[in-house]
Each structure stands twice: as structure tokens, then as C-alpha cells.
């Protein structure tokens, strides 16, 4: 056994080492030694402390999991109240916040730090002479609960500050405790195995865990703690929040790495919209972003209301899921005659709008969900516009819930319904089905097809009803008087509509091909076809083989095209369109519009001045093609911020990578 002074030195040395390695592992994510080596150090320290209990201090790493379960959590009055945050649900509200801030600062643009709004619960830590003395929950903001033994189990929270202990003899650090998604799943599986209820979400799991009486269980749950605020007596000795975050890191805290400096509210908004898309990729949950003025003197000047600071705001992401009841299952008929079951919902608010319909895709999907009419369901709105039913809550099923019976006849025309072998959809096979006609007309007129402004749902309904339109070509034969006589149609709007229809004759060939509504032929394929065949007549005559040879046209698409042009009624419509003088050949090329002719591009990451669609349009306007994956045929990869794996692939294949600026230069010169 080492002599007393040696033992004391040895204990000190071990503690320093263990603190260092905990920091490397839990805060920096950069372990320097193996777990076994780490456990060895810990064992040595425990042994020495057992021999010398008089030297055990509260900041010893052995004290992370120590002590007996508490009988209760003692109340702890906050030295400075822990306020809540004001919320913003729209970008408009963010702009209003910015206006209020700038009214005080007098700046034309304000600088903000934007942080992830970790979905956990906040904590306050009190350090005295560099040692963690109290860990407290927020409680009601005035009084919280002391959970020091539980806080100590969180390895990324320092028991002893790494620096500046002399500079800040007393300081308070605030932050958020949360549970990573992976840990949450594990904890829930375990609970289920023990016959306990699952936690509803990681936040509940973190809150439930931090308030447990037995720190040993807390330790097994692997909570995480990120710091975002520093309080010292008097004013904080920094000028900016950015400096505060840096100092917190120096002190040994984990600061969430995704904070960003934004130089205007517009930049903040762009940042918010980016994270709205990316947040699912994180291994922890965020329910929004917190926007804070960077200037601390400005924070002090703005002050706080009784509830929240005026210098910060929480931008809350729109809820993407909601729970509601299925009142009925309706069947819609699309332009290809496909019968799509649609849930008729008890109206519910979702992502800022009220929804009362959700798609169910097809019968198989209804079976997969186990959905019955009357069920309570979870609806979700992801990237797509139309919400979908994702889950049935069976425990809420009413007795009178009934099964959905797929219709044997078309609900619109009463015609025969047919489900082709191997397909999941039923189709109405009546060529004259008004539902099909209506949908075809709406598609034909849509913005991305012939772009006939003003030809909406209600109007099409009437035109079809009154038998003024029997196919899309009839649009070009519409008379002013016929249109003006329709409900809610004045002379003026009739004139506008006729004008719109008339000028759509000049739309480019690819738009016409897309507008025809051939199955599987989207905008992009239409462009490729127009470019490849050069005229509608050549496309009509193309064989399956010829079509399959076209870049990016597979056998399925080729077959759909051949089938479409083999239908006599379709050819009849096309002849009528020819008679009305539509563009069957590509418009003469504008001078210099083919700078990117024959070149293939792949986009990755977020561009600054263009959305994906706009960038695509830009490239295609110059004769280039945009593909979704990188191959040896790719001419250039255009990389924005946060590029994905496509960039690595480009590098591996030696495909040149260019910036947004370079792309614009190639097109516009
Ligand atoms: P709310 O609970 O919606 O009123 O939002 C306020 C809470 O957001 C605070 O009490 C914190 O627990 C939490 N929060 C999460 N991340 C942050 C952050 N980066 N900065 C400030 N508060 C945060
Ligand atoms: Zn029908």
C-alpha cells in the first residue's frame, strides 16, 4: 500500500486522468484510450478511495454514481428565475421579432445565434470554486427540484470546471438534458420487456429519468446534457453570445455543435427552413430552433417580460402529425381511371392548415393499416402536400367501426372497374368517364403543363357537366358566350380565360407531351422525348425498341407511350389539337440557348439562390440534363452547402465538382 502522501498524490493523479478521458469521450467524442483501460483507471481510484474515505470529494469521478436512492427531491429556489421562451410559429412572426429587436438596437440588420431547440428539459448547475454543487430542474421557473446525484451521472457534465475556476468563483450554467433517439428506443424496449409502459417520446423519457429517486437507474439511461447559458454575479463579462458558447466549451461543457451565426433575419429564416428538412437525420429530437441576439449589451437592454426574455424567440417547427377520426372512406377517380381510396377526416389542424382528407393509396394499404371506417388514426404531412394516414389507434376503435368494401363500379360513371393482374389499383375502364376527363383537363391546364391560368376545379366541373368539353382539344374551340354564361363567370373573366387558352397554343412541345397525361411520362421525360424525337409525329411513330434506346426511358415507360398512341381516341384528340395549331415541333431555339447541350448534371446540397427545381430549370433551359445519381456519364456535380454522399461519389469517379456560381457562369456567361 502506498504511504499516505503518495496515496493522496496518486488519487489526485487518477482523478485528473479520468476527468480528462471522460471529457475526451463524452464531450469531444474523441476517446484516447480503450474502455477497458478507462475501467482500469476507475477501479484503481475506487480502491484507493475505499482505503481513504476521508479523501473522497464530491467532484471525484467515482461520485457520478453513488449514494442511496433519495426519499424525495428537495425543492431548490433559483437564484435567477428560469424563464420560458416566446414562440414563433411562422416566418412572419420571426420578422416581427426582428423588428422589435431592431427598434431597440437601431441596427438595419441584427446578428443572431441560432441553436437547436433540444427537446428535453432544462437544468441549472451551480459551481462553487469550480466544483459542481447543485444540479436543479426548472420546475415552475421560480423553484425547481434538486437532482444533483442524477445530474452527476451525466458524463458530459463536468464535476469540476476545466478552466477559469478562479475567474468565476461562483457561476451558474444552464442547458438541456435530453435522451438520444437510439437510447430512447432501447429504454423503451427494456420497459416493454419488463411489462412497463413505453415512454411516449424522448422528452418524457428524459424528464422521467432525471426526476428518478435512484441515481443508479439514471446512470443506466445515458442522458446527455448540452449547455447554452452562463450566469455570473453582475454582468457576464462578454460582449457576445458566441463568446459565451466558446467559454462554456473551455469550461468543459458540451455545447451543441449545430449553432449558427446569422447576419440578418432572412438568413435566420433560411436556416430554419433548412433544418425543417434535415431534422430527421439527427440522432436526437429538436422541436424547433432558438434564435438569440448575439450582442449581450443588447440582450440586457431588451430585458425580459415576466415570462420570457425579449432577446430570444423559439421558432417551433410545424407539427407534422395529428390524431383524428376517419368519418368515411371515399373513392376518387384519377385521370388514368385509377380508383384511389381517400379518408374523409374529422377536420384537424396540421402544419398550419386544417385538413379533412388524407390519401390511402390503395386497398392493399388499407389492409396493411388494418383501417376501418370510424377508426381514430394518426395522419402525417411529410414533404408531400397531401397528408397520409400512417397509423390506426386500435384501442380507440368504436364498436360500430366497419370495413371498407372496394366498389365494383366506378363511383363517378357507374362503369366497369378492372384490377389488372399484379397491380394494386382498380381502374375505371370507361374511356368516356367524366372523372377521367375532368382530371385530364386539370392536368392539361396545370401550371407545369400548358399553364392555362384560371381553369380550375369548379370551372372544369361545369364545362364537363354542360358537355362543352368532351376532350382536352375542345378547350381550343370554346366560345366566349358559352364561358360567360357559366356560374360565377363574368364577361371579363371569360375573356381572360379564352385569352389564356389561346396563348397556350404556343407552349413548347415538351409541355404538350407532358400535358397529354401519358402514364409515367412526367415533365422531365417529356423534355427528353421532345428533345430526342424533335416532333410529336416522330414520337407517335416510335416503336418500343426505339423508345427504350432513349436515355432514361425504361421498358415500362416505353410500353406506356406505345399504348397511349395506339388508342384511336387519343389519336383523334391529337388530330384535333393539330387542327387548332398547337406546337408539334420544338420552338425554334433561342440564340445561345444550348451552352450545356449534351451535358449531364447532378445537384447535391443546398444552393444559395436557386431551389432544386429552379436549378434544374436553369440547366435544362441551356440544353443540359439533370440526373439524380452520379455515374461515369455525369459531366458535372454542382455542390451547394451540406452536400451529400454524391460529392464523395463524384470524387471517387473523378467527376468535376463545380459551385453554384460556376454553374450560373456556364449558363449566363
Ligand atoms: P418552451 O418549453 O416551449 O417554453 O421552450 C423553452 C424551453 O426550451 C427552455 O426552457 C429550454 O428548456 C428549452 N431549450 C431547448 N434548447 C434551447 C436552447 N438552445 N436555448 C434555450 N432554451 C432551449
Ligand atoms: Zn368511371
XYZ file of C-alpha atoms and ligand atoms in Angstrom:
693
model
C 0.000 0.000 0.000
C 1.463 3.414 -0.866
C 2.263 5.681 2.042
C -0.286 8.374 2.870
C 1.135 11.370 0.979
C 1.836 9.126 -2.026
C -1.694 7.783 -1.949
C -3.104 11.297 -1.889
C -0.999 12.269 -4.890
C -1.970 9.082 -6.652
C -5.668 9.760 -6.079
C -5.270 13.263 -7.452
C -3.452 11.983 -10.499
C -6.091 9.361 -11.226
C -8.923 11.858 -10.917
C -7.226 14.222 -13.341
C -6.699 11.429 -15.789
C -10.265 10.185 -15.542
C -11.704 13.695 -15.886
C -9.565 14.154 -18.944
C -10.707 10.913 -20.564
C -14.353 11.492 -19.713
C -14.059 14.844 -21.410
C -12.400 13.322 -24.468
C -15.048 10.653 -24.711
C -18.304 12.334 -23.712
C -17.786 15.946 -24.686
C -15.434 15.798 -27.632
C -16.347 12.350 -28.855
C -12.635 11.615 -29.265
C -11.617 8.815 -26.899
C -7.899 8.364 -26.457
C -7.946 5.072 -24.562
C -9.992 1.894 -24.694
C -12.997 1.289 -22.455
C -11.041 -1.417 -20.667
C -8.194 0.955 -19.902
C -10.674 3.517 -18.668
C -12.354 0.969 -16.394
C -8.901 0.033 -15.060
C -8.213 3.626 -14.004
C -11.609 3.839 -12.374
C -11.005 0.608 -10.465
C -7.692 1.849 -9.107
C -9.285 5.067 -7.949
C -12.164 3.283 -6.250
C -9.749 1.053 -4.395
C -7.665 3.955 -3.106
C -10.771 5.854 -2.086
C -12.055 2.831 -0.207
C -8.847 2.775 1.785
C -9.018 6.526 2.379
C -12.675 7.507 2.637
C -11.622 10.778 4.254
C -10.295 11.947 0.887
C -13.407 11.320 -1.141
C -14.610 14.644 -2.558
C -17.884 15.432 -4.360
C -16.071 16.078 -7.627
C -14.400 12.673 -7.709
C -15.401 10.699 -10.837
C -16.386 7.846 -8.526
C -19.186 10.068 -7.260
C -21.026 10.104 -10.576
C -22.951 7.066 -9.475
C -23.003 6.968 -5.762
C -25.242 7.160 -2.831
C -28.502 5.654 -1.892
C -31.835 6.343 -3.542
C -33.351 9.586 -2.286
C -36.692 9.652 -0.467
C -37.735 12.786 -2.267
C -36.351 15.542 -4.425
C -35.755 18.648 -2.289
C -37.043 21.975 -3.612
C -34.440 24.500 -4.722
C -35.179 28.155 -5.248
C -33.478 29.519 -8.374
C -31.186 32.444 -7.789
C -32.362 33.918 -11.058
C -35.763 32.718 -12.332
C -35.624 30.275 -15.229
C -37.809 31.845 -17.859
C -39.578 30.205 -20.737
C -39.208 31.255 -24.373
C -41.608 33.178 -26.537
C -42.711 31.130 -29.544
C -42.871 31.900 -33.240
C -44.818 29.532 -35.470
C -44.330 31.341 -38.761
C -41.589 33.235 -40.562
C -43.825 36.287 -40.331
C -43.620 36.097 -36.549
C -39.846 35.825 -36.783
C -39.780 39.020 -38.805
C -41.905 40.745 -36.195
C -39.489 39.614 -33.506
C -36.627 41.036 -35.554
C -38.475 44.325 -35.949
C -38.950 44.613 -32.189
C -35.269 43.897 -31.615
C -34.098 46.391 -34.201
C -36.407 49.058 -32.841
C -34.196 48.971 -29.743
C -30.798 48.357 -31.336
C -31.348 50.784 -34.197
C -29.442 48.412 -36.493
C -30.504 47.810 -40.046
C -29.727 44.114 -39.648
C -29.267 42.251 -36.438
C -26.849 39.450 -35.720
C -28.386 36.294 -34.259
C -27.137 32.984 -32.993
C -29.473 30.161 -33.925
C -29.356 26.995 -31.831
C -31.170 23.711 -31.927
C -34.134 23.648 -29.595
C -33.352 20.380 -27.918
C -36.498 18.616 -26.911
C -35.669 17.700 -23.337
C -35.830 19.613 -20.093
C -33.703 22.430 -18.868
C -31.346 22.331 -15.930
C -29.362 24.791 -13.834
C -25.955 23.856 -12.472
C -24.266 25.730 -9.671
C -20.480 25.654 -9.437
C -18.574 26.953 -6.440
C -14.826 27.326 -6.755
C -15.050 25.214 -9.854
C -16.886 22.282 -8.239
C -20.411 21.211 -9.162
C -22.528 21.763 -6.042
C -26.150 21.687 -7.219
C -27.994 20.397 -10.224
C -31.581 21.631 -10.403
C -34.580 21.146 -12.679
C -36.541 24.118 -13.947
C -39.703 23.335 -12.009
C -42.099 26.256 -12.252
C -39.238 28.596 -13.109
C -39.018 30.044 -9.609
C -38.448 26.849 -7.662
C -37.058 23.648 -9.095
C -36.076 20.283 -7.655
C -32.569 19.419 -6.671
C -31.420 16.412 -8.678
C -27.671 16.688 -8.115
C -26.965 12.937 -7.832
C -28.826 12.353 -11.092
C -27.120 15.231 -12.886
C -23.769 13.844 -11.842
C -24.406 10.644 -13.757
C -24.355 12.616 -16.996
C -20.816 12.195 -18.173
C -20.716 15.224 -20.421
C -21.396 17.477 -17.427
C -18.145 18.345 -15.675
C -17.997 17.696 -11.932
C -15.172 20.194 -11.862
C -14.579 23.023 -14.317
C -11.689 22.566 -16.679
C -10.635 26.211 -16.561
C -11.298 29.650 -15.158
C -12.302 28.455 -11.690
C -10.556 31.492 -10.189
C -12.174 33.857 -12.625
C -15.671 32.615 -11.793
C -15.742 31.540 -8.133
C -19.500 31.208 -8.378
C -21.256 30.542 -11.576
C -24.394 29.013 -12.932
C -24.630 27.102 -16.188
C -27.922 26.333 -17.890
C -28.696 23.879 -20.589
C -30.837 20.998 -21.670
C -30.918 17.343 -20.646
C -32.163 15.002 -23.345
C -32.139 11.413 -24.480
C -30.812 10.363 -27.900
C -33.281 8.566 -30.157
C -31.296 5.325 -30.102
C -31.145 5.257 -26.294
C -34.846 6.061 -26.139
C -35.664 3.036 -28.291
C -33.530 0.789 -26.109
C -35.018 2.085 -22.879
C -38.497 1.570 -24.264
C -37.771 -1.971 -25.419
C -36.453 -2.741 -21.979
C -39.541 -1.303 -20.324
C -41.778 -3.287 -22.591
C -39.810 -6.425 -21.689
C -40.463 -5.660 -18.022
C -44.157 -5.199 -18.658
C -43.925 -1.429 -18.136
C -45.480 1.241 -20.357
C -43.346 2.732 -23.111
C -42.417 6.405 -22.866
C -44.339 8.461 -25.419
C -41.294 10.369 -26.647
C -37.652 11.076 -25.770
C -38.608 14.208 -23.867
C -40.883 12.335 -21.486
C -38.225 9.689 -21.110
C -35.577 12.294 -20.226
C -37.873 14.116 -17.815
C -38.985 10.910 -16.127
C -35.406 9.758 -15.805
C -33.926 12.975 -14.449
C -36.521 13.065 -11.700
C -35.976 9.490 -10.548
C -35.009 8.827 -6.983
C -32.382 6.186 -7.688
C -29.292 7.590 -9.428
C -28.168 4.080 -10.374
C -31.084 3.717 -12.751
C -30.469 7.217 -14.049
C -26.871 6.278 -14.815
C -28.020 3.318 -16.879
C -30.196 5.560 -19.046
C -27.367 7.536 -20.618
C -28.798 11.035 -20.593
C -26.971 13.820 -22.349
C -26.517 17.417 -21.317
C -25.756 20.399 -23.541
C -25.037 23.840 -22.139
C -26.271 27.109 -23.655
C -26.177 29.784 -20.981
C -23.758 31.124 -18.412
C -24.744 33.309 -15.451
C -22.302 35.066 -13.170
C -22.921 37.577 -10.456
C -23.207 41.000 -12.032
C -22.950 41.155 -15.786
C -21.485 38.407 -17.959
C -18.031 39.595 -18.914
C -18.532 39.025 -22.651
C -19.866 41.125 -25.460
C -21.493 38.338 -27.451
C -23.416 35.122 -27.014
C -20.928 33.470 -29.366
C -18.212 34.184 -26.789
C -20.385 32.706 -24.066
C -20.691 29.481 -26.025
C -16.967 29.377 -26.597
C -16.318 29.937 -22.888
C -18.732 27.143 -21.976
C -16.673 24.853 -24.156
C -13.467 25.956 -22.447
C -15.051 25.277 -19.086
C -15.555 21.680 -20.190
C -19.225 21.667 -21.231
C -20.695 20.143 -24.292
C -22.219 22.825 -26.487
C -24.434 21.617 -29.292
C -22.308 21.790 -32.406
C -25.103 22.920 -34.721
C -25.357 26.529 -33.653
C -25.031 29.086 -36.415
C -24.306 32.760 -36.682
C -26.817 34.578 -38.890
C -26.348 38.156 -40.014
C -29.969 39.004 -40.724
C -33.437 37.650 -40.057
C -33.608 36.435 -43.657
C -30.590 34.292 -43.019
C -32.264 33.011 -39.839
C -35.353 32.068 -41.841
C -33.314 30.239 -44.465
C -31.591 28.374 -41.684
C -34.930 27.437 -40.116
C -36.290 26.084 -43.362
C -33.143 24.032 -43.917
C -33.439 22.356 -40.530
C -37.101 21.690 -41.028
C -35.997 19.252 -43.728
C -32.859 17.965 -42.097
C -34.019 17.448 -38.541
C -34.989 13.817 -39.047
C -31.377 12.965 -39.765
C -30.280 13.964 -36.253
C -29.926 11.286 -33.614
C -31.810 13.450 -31.117
C -35.087 15.304 -31.380
C -35.483 19.020 -31.814
C -38.845 20.732 -31.832
C -37.552 23.951 -33.311
C -34.700 26.419 -33.216
C -33.883 29.089 -30.669
C -32.917 32.482 -32.028
C -30.891 34.731 -29.728
C -29.441 38.173 -30.312
C -25.688 37.838 -30.393
C -24.995 41.132 -28.656
C -25.124 40.807 -24.872
C -25.423 44.550 -24.173
C -28.452 44.428 -26.460
C -29.828 41.461 -24.507
C -29.529 43.488 -21.336
C -31.184 46.474 -22.922
C -34.096 44.396 -24.201
C -34.594 42.672 -20.868
C -37.449 40.288 -20.180
C -41.152 40.135 -19.514
C -42.381 38.179 -16.515
C -42.426 35.060 -18.672
C -39.632 35.255 -21.224
C -36.632 37.217 -22.424
C -37.274 39.750 -25.188
C -33.976 38.983 -26.880
C -34.769 35.398 -27.803
C -37.530 33.506 -29.532
C -38.211 29.828 -30.208
C -39.163 29.007 -33.764
C -41.365 25.920 -33.478
C -41.462 23.517 -36.385
C -44.953 22.831 -37.616
C -46.407 19.652 -36.138
C -46.331 17.060 -38.843
C -48.614 14.545 -37.230
C -52.075 14.819 -35.811
C -54.680 12.426 -34.491
C -58.220 12.411 -35.796
C -61.122 10.184 -36.753
C -61.927 8.660 -40.141
C -65.564 9.544 -40.877
C -65.693 7.670 -44.150
C -63.597 6.267 -46.950
C -64.350 7.881 -50.294
C -63.159 6.764 -53.692
C -61.694 9.245 -56.174
C -61.159 8.582 -59.850
C -57.978 9.986 -61.372
C -57.180 10.856 -64.959
C -55.834 7.397 -65.706
C -59.038 5.955 -64.283
C -57.295 4.776 -61.117
C -59.639 4.461 -58.161
C -57.956 5.911 -55.083
C -59.448 5.478 -51.630
C -59.335 8.680 -49.616
C -60.001 9.064 -45.917
C -62.669 11.634 -45.075
C -61.459 13.000 -41.756
C -62.839 14.879 -38.825
C -61.101 18.227 -39.613
C -57.849 18.714 -37.724
C -55.041 21.303 -37.743
C -51.778 20.115 -39.223
C -48.731 22.157 -40.288
C -50.720 25.320 -40.114
C -53.710 24.254 -42.199
C -56.914 22.377 -41.490
C -57.096 19.053 -43.218
C -60.104 16.847 -43.782
C -58.758 14.412 -46.377
C -55.847 12.013 -46.417
C -54.792 9.627 -49.136
C -54.898 5.904 -48.511
C -53.171 5.000 -51.821
C -54.968 1.701 -52.496
C -56.829 -1.242 -50.985
C -53.672 -3.060 -50.009
C -52.614 -0.069 -47.983
C -55.955 -0.074 -46.145
C -55.429 -3.745 -45.352
C -51.867 -3.120 -44.229
C -53.001 -0.361 -41.876
C -55.893 -2.510 -40.683
C -58.081 0.554 -41.102
C -61.838 0.583 -40.558
C -64.288 3.410 -41.057
C -64.734 5.100 -37.681
C -61.171 4.444 -36.539
C -59.005 7.049 -34.867
C -55.812 7.474 -36.867
C -52.531 9.343 -36.936
C -52.147 11.473 -40.056
C -48.869 12.866 -41.229
C -47.780 15.513 -43.654
C -44.239 14.973 -44.833
C -42.526 16.558 -47.787
C -45.561 15.884 -49.956
C -48.590 18.122 -49.978
C -51.275 15.508 -49.443
C -51.385 14.093 -45.934
C -51.465 10.356 -45.420
C -52.723 8.011 -42.761
C -49.766 6.400 -41.031
C -51.264 4.516 -38.125
C -54.511 3.221 -36.687
C -55.023 3.576 -32.946
C -56.854 0.317 -32.416
C -57.559 0.924 -28.749
C -59.878 3.742 -29.791
C -61.900 1.693 -32.272
C -65.643 2.213 -31.747
C -67.993 -0.792 -31.814
C -69.728 0.398 -34.954
C -66.472 0.661 -36.953
C -66.865 -1.090 -40.298
C -64.661 -2.475 -43.004
C -64.172 -0.723 -46.314
C -65.622 -2.543 -49.293
C -63.975 -1.610 -52.593
C -66.549 -0.524 -55.190
C -67.364 -2.883 -58.048
C -68.459 0.010 -60.269
C -66.839 3.381 -60.952
C -68.311 5.766 -58.373
C -68.455 8.526 -60.975
C -69.785 6.941 -64.167
C -71.019 3.591 -62.880
C -68.786 1.916 -65.456
C -66.882 -1.335 -65.225
C -63.970 -1.479 -62.800
C -60.967 -3.652 -63.519
C -57.950 -4.608 -61.437
C -55.167 -5.784 -63.741
C -53.246 -8.830 -62.614
C -50.296 -7.917 -60.405
C -51.462 -4.342 -59.901
C -52.705 -2.886 -56.658
C -55.102 -0.393 -58.246
C -58.531 -0.752 -59.716
C -59.331 1.329 -62.758
C -62.467 2.568 -64.410
C -62.214 1.339 -67.982
C -64.875 3.600 -69.448
C -62.998 5.859 -71.894
C -65.713 8.491 -71.616
C -65.757 8.554 -67.808
C -66.262 12.215 -66.844
C -63.999 11.818 -63.814
C -61.130 10.864 -66.076
C -61.947 13.718 -68.393
C -62.071 16.215 -65.552
C -58.730 15.122 -64.179
C -57.160 15.091 -67.649
C -58.333 18.634 -68.234
C -56.963 19.850 -64.928
C -53.656 18.187 -65.653
C -53.555 19.586 -69.183
C -54.129 23.113 -67.905
C -51.830 22.878 -64.872
C -49.017 25.314 -64.385
C -46.282 22.861 -65.251
C -48.097 21.605 -68.347
C -49.924 24.049 -70.671
C -50.155 26.655 -67.919
C -53.699 27.853 -68.576
C -54.317 30.205 -65.695
C -57.858 30.318 -64.327
C -59.024 26.899 -65.452
C -59.707 25.446 -62.036
C -61.745 22.741 -60.433
C -65.125 24.459 -60.348
C -64.927 25.666 -63.925
C -63.867 22.312 -65.323
C -66.693 20.654 -63.434
C -69.228 22.922 -65.105
C -67.695 22.677 -68.556
C -67.767 18.902 -68.403
C -71.260 18.845 -66.944
C -72.603 21.097 -69.703
C -70.879 18.875 -72.280
C -68.904 21.850 -73.579
C -65.751 19.817 -73.179
C -65.530 16.182 -74.265
C -61.751 16.093 -74.507
C -58.800 18.442 -73.973
C -58.840 19.616 -77.585
C -62.332 21.062 -77.107
C -60.733 23.758 -74.953
C -59.495 25.451 -78.117
C -62.988 25.539 -79.560
C -64.638 27.206 -76.536
C -66.726 30.258 -77.385
C -66.781 33.438 -75.337
C -70.556 33.282 -74.886
C -70.505 29.692 -73.632
C -67.955 30.562 -70.991
C -69.526 33.852 -69.955
C -72.815 32.073 -69.337
C -71.336 29.822 -66.647
C -71.920 30.372 -62.934
C -69.707 32.969 -61.337
C -68.247 33.925 -64.707
C -68.391 37.478 -65.937
C -67.561 38.755 -69.396
C -64.173 39.899 -68.185
C -63.088 36.613 -66.679
C -64.426 34.722 -69.689
C -62.321 36.918 -71.912
C -59.259 36.307 -69.757
C -59.765 32.581 -69.857
C -60.217 32.468 -73.628
C -57.072 34.589 -73.939
C -55.139 32.207 -71.675
C -56.291 29.186 -73.664
C -55.436 30.879 -76.909
C -51.899 31.765 -75.907
C -51.280 28.251 -74.591
C -51.249 27.082 -78.233
C -47.709 28.385 -78.405
C -46.443 26.343 -75.471
C -43.378 24.297 -76.222
C -43.626 20.739 -77.471
C -42.405 19.150 -74.239
C -45.210 20.808 -72.329
C -47.730 19.427 -74.761
C -46.252 15.925 -74.421
C -46.419 16.215 -70.649
C -49.933 17.691 -70.795
C -51.291 14.703 -72.720
C -51.070 12.736 -69.498
C -49.322 9.610 -70.746
C -48.752 7.267 -67.829
C -45.247 7.522 -66.332
C -44.355 10.482 -68.534
C -43.508 13.358 -66.213
C -42.095 16.732 -67.101
C -38.583 15.521 -67.294
C -39.293 12.537 -69.510
C -41.391 14.800 -71.718
C -38.408 17.084 -72.155
C -36.149 14.204 -73.030
C -38.661 12.860 -75.534
C -39.220 16.243 -77.176
C -35.523 16.728 -77.483
C -34.829 13.236 -78.781
C -37.600 12.905 -81.338
C -37.861 16.524 -82.359
C -41.576 16.341 -83.208
C -44.776 14.876 -81.874
C -45.298 12.893 -85.088
C -41.970 11.145 -84.743
C -42.760 10.322 -81.131
C -46.140 8.874 -82.133
C -44.445 6.581 -84.620
C -41.631 5.463 -82.304
C -41.510 1.739 -81.558
C -40.954 0.150 -78.185
C -37.341 -0.587 -79.168
C -36.633 2.911 -80.336
C -38.117 4.341 -77.171
C -36.116 2.083 -74.913
C -32.919 3.311 -76.514
C -33.652 6.824 -75.340
C -31.588 7.879 -72.399
C -33.561 7.304 -69.159
C -36.579 5.688 -70.787
C -37.094 2.182 -69.467
C -39.313 -0.622 -70.808
C -42.248 0.331 -68.574
C -42.282 3.935 -69.767
C -41.757 2.895 -73.379
C -44.700 0.492 -73.197
C -46.953 3.183 -71.726
C -46.068 5.553 -74.569
C -46.707 2.943 -77.251
C -50.006 2.024 -75.599
C -51.127 5.638 -75.406
C -50.555 6.369 -79.076
C -52.174 3.085 -80.089
C -55.550 4.234 -78.721
C -57.732 5.606 -81.555
C -59.486 8.106 -79.274
C -56.120 9.583 -78.243
C -55.044 9.963 -81.881
C -58.358 11.655 -82.601
C -57.675 14.211 -79.876
C -54.174 14.765 -81.215
C -55.517 15.468 -84.705
C -57.947 17.973 -83.233
C -55.063 19.664 -81.417
C -53.122 19.836 -84.672
C -56.137 21.473 -86.269
C -56.101 24.108 -83.530
C -52.496 24.938 -84.371
C -50.617 23.642 -81.339
C -46.853 23.251 -81.411
C -45.988 19.790 -82.678
C -42.359 20.745 -83.194
C -39.947 22.307 -80.726
C -39.970 26.077 -80.785
C -37.033 27.475 -82.710
C -34.078 27.613 -80.342
C -33.248 30.942 -78.856
C -29.750 32.042 -79.812
C -27.207 30.755 -77.340
C -29.646 28.533 -75.526
C -27.609 25.383 -75.864
C -24.489 26.085 -73.863
C -24.944 22.891 -71.870
C -26.104 20.730 -74.767
C -25.382 17.066 -74.143
C -24.059 17.590 -70.645
C -25.311 15.755 -67.598
C -25.512 17.402 -64.194
C -26.125 16.139 -60.677
C -27.170 18.518 -57.877
C -26.213 18.000 -54.244
C -26.556 20.116 -51.103
C -28.449 23.371 -50.705
C -27.874 26.121 -53.225
C -27.938 29.740 -52.229
C -30.013 31.422 -54.905
C -31.907 28.550 -56.502
C -34.181 25.809 -55.279
C -33.574 22.354 -56.725
C -36.367 22.868 -59.242
C -35.080 26.244 -60.287
C -31.545 24.968 -60.746
C -32.895 22.131 -62.849
C -34.842 24.566 -64.965
C -31.750 26.696 -65.399
C -29.693 23.740 -66.604
C -32.401 22.447 -68.887
C -33.022 25.877 -70.360
C -29.463 25.707 -71.574
C -29.878 22.245 -73.067
C -28.372 20.291 -70.173
C -29.843 17.303 -68.395
C -30.150 16.776 -64.651
C -29.910 13.250 -63.284
C -30.317 12.066 -59.732
C -27.245 9.921 -59.263
C -23.599 10.301 -60.097
C -22.137 7.970 -62.692
C -19.255 7.984 -65.117
C -21.565 9.702 -67.613
C -22.028 12.685 -65.291
C -20.358 15.798 -66.678
C -20.501 17.911 -63.509
C -21.668 17.697 -59.931
C -22.992 21.018 -58.625
C -22.368 21.180 -54.894
C -24.118 23.564 -52.510
C -23.765 23.680 -48.733
C -24.018 20.405 -46.801
C -23.544 18.214 -49.862
C -24.421 14.547 -49.506
C -22.713 11.339 -50.490
C -22.992 12.332 -54.148
C -19.984 14.550 -53.616
C -17.884 11.630 -52.380
C -19.045 9.574 -55.322
C -18.042 12.360 -57.722
C -14.600 12.486 -56.178
C -14.193 8.715 -56.394
C -15.213 8.707 -60.052
C -13.191 11.817 -60.839
C -16.256 13.803 -61.954
C -15.593 17.550 -61.821
C -17.352 19.359 -58.967
C -18.484 22.926 -59.538
C -20.098 25.574 -57.371
C -23.425 27.288 -57.928
C -21.548 30.359 -59.107
C -19.659 28.401 -61.716
C -22.873 26.834 -62.962
C -24.524 30.223 -63.370
C -21.448 31.418 -65.197
C -21.605 28.460 -67.603
C -25.214 29.269 -68.426
C -25.291 33.022 -68.369
C -21.673 33.706 -69.238
P -40.861 26.016 -24.111
O -40.701 24.834 -23.192
O -41.522 25.684 -25.409
O -41.394 27.222 -23.411
O -39.399 26.417 -24.558
C -38.465 26.872 -23.616
C -37.506 25.790 -23.309
O -36.739 25.442 -24.443
C -36.478 26.181 -22.323
O -36.968 26.138 -21.022
C -35.408 25.150 -22.551
O -35.682 24.010 -21.751
C -35.634 24.698 -23.973
N -34.460 24.834 -24.864
C -34.016 23.852 -25.679
N -32.942 24.237 -26.382
C -32.675 25.503 -26.008
C -31.661 26.455 -26.384
N -30.733 26.169 -27.303
N -31.683 27.673 -25.781
C -32.638 27.973 -24.855
N -33.609 27.114 -24.463
C -33.637 25.897 -25.031
Zn -65.716 5.999 -64.468
